[in-house]
PDB file of C-alpha atoms in Angstrom:
ATOM      1  CA  MET A 270      12.067   4.454  -0.294  1.00  0.00           C
ATOM      2  CA  ASP A 271      11.146   7.752   1.076  1.00  0.00           C
ATOM      3  CA  PRO A 272       9.535  10.479  -1.126  1.00  0.00           C
ATOM      4  CA  PRO A 273      12.708  12.596  -1.606  1.00  0.00           C
ATOM      5  CA  GLY A 274      14.699   9.610  -2.648  1.00  0.00           C
ATOM      6  CA  ALA A 275      11.984   8.405  -4.992  1.00  0.00           C
ATOM      7  CA  LYS A 276      11.815  11.824  -6.639  1.00  0.00           C
ATOM      8  CA  LEU A 277      15.539  11.747  -7.104  1.00  0.00           C
ATOM      9  CA  VAL A 278      15.527   8.275  -8.841  1.00  0.00           C
ATOM     10  CA  LYS A 279      12.676   9.357 -10.961  1.00  0.00           C
ATOM     11  CA  GLU A 280      14.460  12.548 -12.036  1.00  0.00           C
ATOM     12  CA  LYS A 281      17.535  10.595 -12.860  1.00  0.00           C
ATOM     13  CA  TRP A 282      16.005   7.622 -14.600  1.00  0.00           C
ATOM     14  CA  GLY A 283      12.717   9.164 -16.043  1.00  0.00           C
ATOM     15  CA  ASP A 284      10.229   6.740 -17.645  1.00  0.00           C
ATOM     16  CA  ARG A 285      12.587   3.875 -17.071  1.00  0.00           C
ATOM     17  CA  VAL A 286      11.367   3.926 -13.434  1.00  0.00           C
ATOM     18  CA  LEU A 287       7.847   3.132 -12.288  1.00  0.00           C
ATOM     19  CA  LEU A 288       7.179   4.668  -8.780  1.00  0.00           C
ATOM     20  CA  ILE A 289       4.595   2.477  -6.993  1.00  0.00           C
ATOM     21  CA  GLY A 290       2.871   3.682  -3.920  1.00  0.00           C
ATOM     22  CA  VAL A 291       0.775   1.721  -1.462  1.00  0.00           C
ATOM     23  CA  LEU A 292      -2.151   3.207   0.225  1.00  0.00           C
ATOM     24  CA  ALA A 293      -4.220   2.251   3.108  1.00  0.00           C
ATOM     25  CA  ASP A 294      -6.729   4.398   4.755  1.00  0.00           C
ATOM     26  CA  ARG A 295      -5.888   6.080   8.119  1.00  0.00           C
ATOM     27  CA  GLU A 296      -8.117   3.521   9.994  1.00  0.00           C
ATOM     28  CA  GLN A 297      -6.641   0.499   8.489  1.00  0.00           C
ATOM     29  CA  LEU A 298      -3.051   1.933   9.180  1.00  0.00           C
ATOM     30  CA  ALA A 299      -3.958   2.350  12.863  1.00  0.00           C
ATOM     31  CA  LYS A 300      -5.454  -1.019  13.052  1.00  0.00           C
ATOM     32  CA  ARG A 301      -2.507  -2.749  11.421  1.00  0.00           C
ATOM     33  CA  LEU A 302      -0.006  -0.841  13.561  1.00  0.00           C
ATOM     34  CA  PHE A 303      -1.910  -1.881  16.738  1.00  0.00           C
ATOM     35  CA  ASP A 304      -2.090  -5.487  15.509  1.00  0.00           C
ATOM     36  CA  ARG A 305       1.663  -5.595  14.758  1.00  0.00           C
ATOM     37  CA  LYS A 306       2.312  -4.308  18.380  1.00  0.00           C
ATOM     38  CA  VAL A 307       4.179  -1.414  17.170  1.00  0.00           C
ATOM     39  CA  SER A 308       4.945   0.995  20.151  1.00  0.00           C
ATOM     40  CA  ILE A 309       2.584   3.736  20.920  1.00  0.00           C
ATOM     41  CA  ASP A 310       5.234   6.419  19.963  1.00  0.00           C
ATOM     42  CA  GLU A 311       5.794   4.889  16.562  1.00  0.00           C
ATOM     43  CA  GLN A 312       1.962   4.476  16.047  1.00  0.00           C
ATOM     44  CA  GLU A 313       1.574   8.203  16.711  1.00  0.00           C
ATOM     45  CA  GLN A 314       4.469   9.158  14.513  1.00  0.00           C
ATOM     46  CA  ARG A 315       3.182   7.188  11.635  1.00  0.00           C
ATOM     47  CA  LEU A 316      -0.372   8.555  12.058  1.00  0.00           C
ATOM     48  CA  GLN A 317       0.858  12.038  12.257  1.00  0.00           C
ATOM     49  CA  SER A 318       2.866  11.716   8.944  1.00  0.00           C
ATOM     50  CA  TYR A 319      -0.076  10.159   7.193  1.00  0.00           C
ATOM     51  CA  ASP A 320      -1.303  13.178   5.420  1.00  0.00           C
ATOM     52  CA  GLN A 321       2.171  13.982   4.250  1.00  0.00           C
ATOM     53  CA  GLU A 322       2.680  10.403   2.944  1.00  0.00           C
ATOM     54  CA  ARG A 323      -0.549  10.519   1.223  1.00  0.00           C
ATOM     55  CA  VAL A 324       0.259  13.873  -0.659  1.00  0.00           C
ATOM     56  CA  ALA A 325       3.791  12.284  -1.693  1.00  0.00           C
ATOM     57  CA  LEU A 326       1.786   9.376  -3.396  1.00  0.00           C
ATOM     58  CA  SER A 327       0.717  11.993  -6.045  1.00  0.00           C
ATOM     59  CA  GLU A 328       4.148  11.615  -7.510  1.00  0.00           C
ATOM     60  CA  CYS A 329       3.696   7.876  -7.990  1.00  0.00           C
ATOM     61  CA  ASP A 330       2.939   6.285 -11.385  1.00  0.00           C
ATOM     62  CA  LEU A 331       0.789   3.636  -9.795  1.00  0.00           C
ATOM     63  CA  ILE A 332      -1.029   3.564  -6.481  1.00  0.00           C
ATOM     64  CA  ILE A 333      -2.099   0.230  -5.060  1.00  0.00           C
ATOM     65  CA  HIS A 334      -5.012   0.445  -2.521  1.00  0.00           C
ATOM     66  CA  ASN A 335      -4.087  -1.912   0.384  1.00  0.00           C
ATOM     67  CA  SER A 336      -7.396  -2.253   1.999  1.00  0.00           C
ATOM     68  CA  GLU A 337      -8.998  -5.340   3.288  1.00  0.00           C
ATOM     69  CA  GLY A 338     -11.416  -5.557   0.311  1.00  0.00           C
ATOM     70  CA  GLN A 339      -8.668  -4.898  -2.121  1.00  0.00           C
ATOM     71  CA  LEU A 340      -5.952  -7.351  -0.797  1.00  0.00           C
ATOM     72  CA  ARG A 341      -6.349  -9.878  -3.631  1.00  0.00           C
ATOM     73  CA  THR A 342      -6.282  -7.299  -6.246  1.00  0.00           C
ATOM     74  CA  ALA A 343      -3.116  -5.595  -4.722  1.00  0.00           C
ATOM     75  CA  GLU A 344      -1.424  -9.133  -4.533  1.00  0.00           C
ATOM     76  CA  LYS A 345      -2.246  -9.721  -8.225  1.00  0.00           C
ATOM     77  CA  VAL A 346      -0.881  -6.326  -9.348  1.00  0.00           C
ATOM     78  CA  ILE A 347       2.202  -6.898  -7.482  1.00  0.00           C
ATOM     79  CA  ASP A 348       2.751 -10.355  -8.939  1.00  0.00           C
ATOM     80  CA  TYR A 349       2.284  -9.105 -12.470  1.00  0.00           C
ATOM     81  CA  ILE A 350       4.794  -6.309 -11.923  1.00  0.00           C
ATOM     82  CA  ARG A 351       7.312  -8.787 -10.426  1.00  0.00           C
ATOM     83  CA  GLU A 352       6.642 -11.256 -13.510  1.00  0.00           C
ATOM     84  CA  GLY A 353       7.324  -8.336 -15.900  1.00  0.00           C
ATOM     85  CA  ILE A 354      10.534  -7.306 -14.054  1.00  0.00           C
ATOM     86  CA  THR A 355      11.760 -10.914 -14.116  1.00  0.00           C
ATOM     87  CA  ARG A 356      11.003 -11.281 -17.847  1.00  0.00           C
ATOM     88  CA  THR A 357      12.875  -7.858 -18.583  1.00  0.00           C
ATOM     89  CA  ALA A 358      15.819  -9.043 -16.572  1.00  0.00           C
ATOM     90  CA  ARG A 359      16.267 -12.144 -18.364  1.00  0.00           C
ATOM     91  CA  LYS A 360      16.492 -10.504 -21.787  1.00  0.00           C
TER      92      LYS A 360
END
């Protein structure tokens, strides 16, 4: 979801919504885009919007750092959140 959409959802639903952002540093983003064989134009566009996206993360309730050293931790956090959502949906 883009930042304006996330803001609208949060305004409408308040604390019933948990905004989660995922952050990787600029170098990791560049490497991942290159490794995925994303076009040069799209790579440049994503890297140009990096600072704006990072500022938008300040609106998030939770930020998951998606770096090489934190990958396992990020996966665990996401699994816990999924488990909580599943349990809540069953009630």
